[in-house]
Amino acid sequence: LSWLELCIASVADQQGAGNVEHIVCDAGSEGIELFLQHMHHRHPDRPDYRLRFEVGPDRGMYDAINKGLQQARGELCSYLNCDEQLLPGALAAVRGHFGRPAAGDVLFGDALVVDADGRALCYWRPYVPTLRHLSGATLNTLSCSTFFRRNVVEAGHVFDPERKVIGDLLWIRGLLAAGRPMRC
């Protein structure tokens, strides 16, 4: 939960992002009820930010992500794992990108990878993957810097809840096969 607290703060602290609906899905971690109270006290609803928790059983990470995405109402979506955070200004930059002509349906951004103490390990610069590349290599994008339009989810592009590790890769492959335009 200490990682989740940092994740929530990184979203709540975004400036210039418009209205942010932050849905946290948890399968019932020990101590989650007290944590919810603490988070709602620390990050109360504001006109530009609303934190909501969905606590209950799920079939794993990808099922939880699907549940959150299906409840979300915003035009732009993303998801973070509890050990991921957004850098200041990230959502404003994403909003600006999607406001441009030919922005595409999916945006991959740069990321910093840090250790448990917050020390930088590497700078991650993605490129738009291709089906050919993904047939023989790992996914070169990170979930913490992947953003997409709501219409992607509405078209049925969700995560396979039966997967435990490669759900992101299969999701991106499905989007590529469907011809969804992607940008970095």
mmCIF file of C-alpha atoms in Angstrom:
data_model
loop_
_atom_site.group_PDB
_atom_site.id
_atom_site.type_symbol
_atom_site.label_atom_id
_atom_site.label_comp_id
_atom_site.label_asym_id
_atom_site.label_seq_id
_atom_site.Cartn_x
_atom_site.Cartn_y
_atom_site.Cartn_z
ATOM 1 C CA LEU A 1 0.000 0.000 0.000
ATOM 2 C CA SER A 2 2.950 2.356 0.448
ATOM 3 C CA TRP A 3 3.621 2.055 -3.301
ATOM 4 C CA LEU A 4 -0.049 2.649 -4.054
ATOM 5 C CA GLU A 5 0.008 5.809 -1.949
ATOM 6 C CA LEU A 6 2.826 7.216 -4.111
ATOM 7 C CA CYS A 7 0.967 6.198 -7.268
ATOM 8 C CA ILE A 8 -2.217 7.963 -6.131
ATOM 9 C CA ALA A 9 -0.313 11.111 -5.141
ATOM 10 C CA SER A 10 1.373 11.247 -8.561
ATOM 11 C CA VAL A 11 -2.043 11.341 -10.247
ATOM 12 C CA ALA A 12 -3.717 13.645 -7.731
ATOM 13 C CA ASP A 13 -0.868 16.167 -8.055
ATOM 14 C CA GLN A 14 -1.195 16.558 -11.849
ATOM 15 C CA GLN A 15 -1.786 20.137 -12.993
ATOM 16 C CA GLY A 16 -3.501 21.265 -16.209
ATOM 17 C CA ALA A 17 -4.843 17.809 -17.008
ATOM 18 C CA GLY A 18 -8.528 18.710 -17.052
ATOM 19 C CA ASN A 19 -10.931 16.511 -15.113
ATOM 20 C CA VAL A 20 -9.183 13.390 -13.839
ATOM 21 C CA GLU A 21 -11.242 10.398 -12.766
ATOM 22 C CA HIS A 22 -8.910 8.103 -10.830
ATOM 23 C CA ILE A 23 -10.270 4.596 -10.258
ATOM 24 C CA VAL A 24 -8.227 2.295 -8.046
ATOM 25 C CA CYS A 25 -9.136 -1.403 -8.238
ATOM 26 C CA ASP A 26 -7.968 -3.619 -5.386
ATOM 27 C CA ALA A 27 -8.790 -7.263 -4.755
ATOM 28 C CA GLY A 28 -8.891 -6.707 -0.992
ATOM 29 C CA SER A 29 -5.341 -6.102 0.181
ATOM 30 C CA GLU A 30 -4.830 -6.369 3.918
ATOM 31 C CA GLY A 31 -5.422 -2.947 5.462
ATOM 32 C CA ILE A 32 -7.218 -1.524 2.412
ATOM 33 C CA GLU A 33 -10.221 -0.171 4.362
ATOM 34 C CA LEU A 34 -8.072 2.042 6.598
ATOM 35 C CA PHE A 35 -5.978 2.989 3.573
ATOM 36 C CA LEU A 36 -9.129 4.134 1.718
ATOM 37 C CA GLN A 37 -10.070 6.460 4.541
ATOM 38 C CA HIS A 38 -6.554 7.886 4.652
ATOM 39 C CA MET A 39 -6.462 8.442 0.878
ATOM 40 C CA HIS A 40 -9.871 10.133 0.756
ATOM 41 C CA HIS A 41 -8.749 12.428 3.590
ATOM 42 C CA ARG A 42 -5.418 13.157 1.899
ATOM 43 C CA HIS A 43 -6.865 13.525 -1.627
ATOM 44 C CA PRO A 44 -10.470 14.712 -1.321
ATOM 45 C CA ASP A 45 -12.566 15.209 -4.427
ATOM 46 C CA ARG A 46 -11.899 18.472 -6.259
ATOM 47 C CA PRO A 47 -13.426 19.912 -9.427
ATOM 48 C CA ASP A 48 -10.440 18.563 -11.425
ATOM 49 C CA TYR A 49 -9.782 15.304 -9.548
ATOM 50 C CA ARG A 50 -11.946 12.498 -8.231
ATOM 51 C CA LEU A 51 -10.564 9.386 -6.528
ATOM 52 C CA ARG A 52 -12.725 6.263 -6.439
ATOM 53 C CA PHE A 53 -11.926 2.826 -5.073
ATOM 54 C CA GLU A 54 -13.370 -0.454 -6.292
ATOM 55 C CA VAL A 55 -12.533 -3.142 -3.773
ATOM 56 C CA GLY A 56 -13.547 -6.712 -4.441
ATOM 57 C CA PRO A 57 -12.460 -9.985 -5.918
ATOM 58 C CA ASP A 58 -10.957 -10.147 -9.378
ATOM 59 C CA ARG A 59 -9.246 -12.766 -11.503
ATOM 60 C CA GLY A 60 -5.905 -10.969 -11.507
ATOM 61 C CA MET A 61 -4.298 -7.741 -12.687
ATOM 62 C CA TYR A 62 -5.775 -7.681 -16.193
ATOM 63 C CA ASP A 63 -9.282 -8.377 -14.928
ATOM 64 C CA ALA A 64 -8.897 -5.476 -12.473
ATOM 65 C CA ILE A 65 -7.656 -3.179 -15.267
ATOM 66 C CA ASN A 66 -10.650 -4.123 -17.426
ATOM 67 C CA LYS A 67 -13.041 -3.420 -14.544
ATOM 68 C CA GLY A 68 -11.564 0.032 -14.036
ATOM 69 C CA LEU A 69 -11.592 0.861 -17.750
ATOM 70 C CA GLN A 70 -15.191 -0.263 -18.129
ATOM 71 C CA GLN A 71 -16.243 2.076 -15.311
ATOM 72 C CA ALA A 72 -14.243 5.078 -16.506
ATOM 73 C CA ARG A 73 -16.081 7.834 -18.348
ATOM 74 C CA GLY A 74 -13.284 10.078 -19.600
ATOM 75 C CA GLU A 75 -12.328 10.473 -23.250
ATOM 76 C CA LEU A 76 -8.700 9.533 -22.540
ATOM 77 C CA CYS A 77 -7.606 6.519 -20.517
ATOM 78 C CA SER A 78 -4.514 4.983 -19.015
ATOM 79 C CA TYR A 79 -3.681 2.620 -16.208
ATOM 80 C CA LEU A 80 -0.946 2.438 -13.655
ATOM 81 C CA ASN A 81 0.201 -0.483 -11.576
ATOM 82 C CA CYS A 82 0.603 0.313 -7.888
ATOM 83 C CA ASP A 83 4.388 0.658 -8.233
ATOM 84 C CA GLU A 84 4.161 3.170 -11.097
ATOM 85 C CA GLN A 85 3.881 6.950 -10.964
ATOM 86 C CA LEU A 86 3.312 9.835 -13.334
ATOM 87 C CA LEU A 87 5.848 12.619 -13.600
ATOM 88 C CA PRO A 88 4.570 16.168 -12.990
ATOM 89 C CA GLY A 89 2.859 17.549 -16.081
ATOM 90 C CA ALA A 90 2.437 14.143 -17.729
ATOM 91 C CA LEU A 91 -1.348 14.289 -18.084
ATOM 92 C CA ALA A 92 -1.303 17.876 -19.367
ATOM 93 C CA ALA A 93 1.188 16.809 -22.055
ATOM 94 C CA VAL A 94 -0.989 13.827 -22.974
ATOM 95 C CA ARG A 95 -4.072 16.021 -23.160
ATOM 96 C CA GLY A 96 -2.192 18.442 -25.421
ATOM 97 C CA HIS A 97 -1.068 15.637 -27.702
ATOM 98 C CA PHE A 98 -4.552 14.184 -28.143
ATOM 99 C CA GLY A 99 -5.857 17.668 -28.951
ATOM 100 C CA ARG A 100 -3.768 17.788 -32.129
ATOM 101 C CA PRO A 101 -4.920 16.614 -35.548
ATOM 102 C CA ALA A 102 -3.782 13.083 -36.430
ATOM 103 C CA ALA A 103 -3.006 12.321 -32.796
ATOM 104 C CA GLY A 104 -3.896 8.656 -33.195
ATOM 105 C CA ASP A 105 -5.723 6.404 -30.766
ATOM 106 C CA VAL A 106 -2.748 5.311 -28.655
ATOM 107 C CA LEU A 107 0.157 7.366 -27.328
ATOM 108 C CA PHE A 108 3.385 6.000 -25.885
ATOM 109 C CA GLY A 109 5.473 8.374 -23.802
ATOM 110 C CA ASP A 110 8.946 8.411 -22.386
ATOM 111 C CA ALA A 111 9.505 7.048 -18.889
ATOM 112 C CA LEU A 112 12.053 6.932 -16.126
ATOM 113 C CA VAL A 113 12.725 3.626 -14.412
ATOM 114 C CA VAL A 114 13.834 3.963 -10.789
ATOM 115 C CA ASP A 115 14.801 1.604 -8.000
ATOM 116 C CA ALA A 116 12.945 1.195 -4.703
ATOM 117 C CA ASP A 117 14.734 4.259 -3.296
ATOM 118 C CA GLY A 118 13.782 6.479 -6.239
ATOM 119 C CA ARG A 119 17.227 6.480 -7.866
ATOM 120 C CA ALA A 120 17.130 6.593 -11.652
ATOM 121 C CA LEU A 121 18.117 3.355 -13.358
ATOM 122 C CA CYS A 122 17.364 4.283 -16.960
ATOM 123 C CA TYR A 123 15.495 6.550 -19.340
ATOM 124 C CA TRP A 124 12.989 4.640 -21.483
ATOM 125 C CA ARG A 125 12.182 6.027 -24.908
ATOM 126 C CA PRO A 126 9.575 3.945 -26.727
ATOM 127 C CA TYR A 127 8.881 3.624 -30.401
ATOM 128 C CA VAL A 128 5.684 2.558 -32.105
ATOM 129 C CA PRO A 129 5.744 -1.229 -32.178
ATOM 130 C CA THR A 130 4.910 -3.266 -35.254
ATOM 131 C CA LEU A 131 3.392 -6.724 -35.561
ATOM 132 C CA ARG A 132 6.594 -7.951 -37.156
ATOM 133 C CA HIS A 133 8.696 -6.675 -34.265
ATOM 134 C CA LEU A 134 6.371 -8.175 -31.663
ATOM 135 C CA SER A 135 6.464 -11.577 -33.327
ATOM 136 C CA GLY A 136 10.055 -12.017 -32.198
ATOM 137 C CA ALA A 137 10.768 -9.498 -29.455
ATOM 138 C CA THR A 138 9.384 -8.192 -26.207
ATOM 139 C CA LEU A 139 7.086 -5.195 -25.909
ATOM 140 C CA ASN A 140 9.089 -1.969 -25.982
ATOM 141 C CA THR A 141 6.453 0.233 -24.336
ATOM 142 C CA LEU A 142 5.663 0.636 -20.647
ATOM 143 C CA SER A 143 2.172 0.654 -19.153
ATOM 144 C CA CYS A 144 2.930 3.749 -17.072
ATOM 145 C CA SER A 145 3.414 5.787 -20.244
ATOM 146 C CA THR A 146 0.674 4.332 -22.446
ATOM 147 C CA PHE A 147 -2.435 6.450 -23.038
ATOM 148 C CA PHE A 148 -5.401 5.755 -25.285
ATOM 149 C CA ARG A 149 -8.793 6.984 -26.346
ATOM 150 C CA ARG A 150 -11.952 5.635 -24.756
ATOM 151 C CA ASN A 151 -13.121 4.380 -28.157
ATOM 152 C CA VAL A 152 -10.380 1.730 -27.984
ATOM 153 C CA VAL A 153 -12.089 0.133 -24.970
ATOM 154 C CA GLU A 154 -15.567 0.718 -26.395
ATOM 155 C CA ALA A 155 -14.512 -1.192 -29.536
ATOM 156 C CA GLY A 156 -13.782 -4.220 -27.349
ATOM 157 C CA HIS A 157 -10.016 -3.913 -27.056
ATOM 158 C CA VAL A 158 -9.628 -5.088 -23.469
ATOM 159 C CA PHE A 159 -7.075 -7.245 -21.694
ATOM 160 C CA ASP A 160 -7.247 -11.035 -21.598
ATOM 161 C CA PRO A 161 -7.838 -11.734 -17.876
ATOM 162 C CA GLU A 162 -6.480 -15.268 -18.279
ATOM 163 C CA ARG A 163 -2.992 -13.893 -18.914
ATOM 164 C CA LYS A 164 -0.656 -13.219 -16.037
ATOM 165 C CA VAL A 165 2.391 -11.683 -17.722
ATOM 166 C CA ILE A 166 1.934 -10.978 -21.439
ATOM 167 C CA GLY A 167 -1.481 -9.294 -21.382
ATOM 168 C CA ASP A 168 -0.009 -5.914 -22.374
ATOM 169 C CA LEU A 169 1.816 -7.446 -25.325
ATOM 170 C CA LEU A 170 -1.302 -9.238 -26.568
ATOM 171 C CA TRP A 171 -3.391 -6.074 -26.120
ATOM 172 C CA ILE A 172 -0.953 -4.003 -28.201
ATOM 173 C CA ARG A 173 -0.800 -6.756 -30.852
ATOM 174 C CA GLY A 174 -4.599 -6.705 -31.040
ATOM 175 C CA LEU A 175 -4.604 -2.929 -31.489
ATOM 176 C CA LEU A 176 -1.978 -3.157 -34.235
ATOM 177 C CA ALA A 177 -3.906 -5.915 -36.015
ATOM 178 C CA ALA A 178 -7.034 -3.730 -35.877
ATOM 179 C CA GLY A 179 -5.132 -0.845 -37.481
ATOM 180 C CA ARG A 180 -5.391 1.495 -34.507
ATOM 181 C CA PRO A 181 -3.093 4.485 -35.158
ATOM 182 C CA MET A 182 -0.315 4.847 -32.582
ATOM 183 C CA ARG A 183 2.136 7.650 -31.869
ATOM 184 C CA CYS A 184 5.074 8.378 -29.569
#
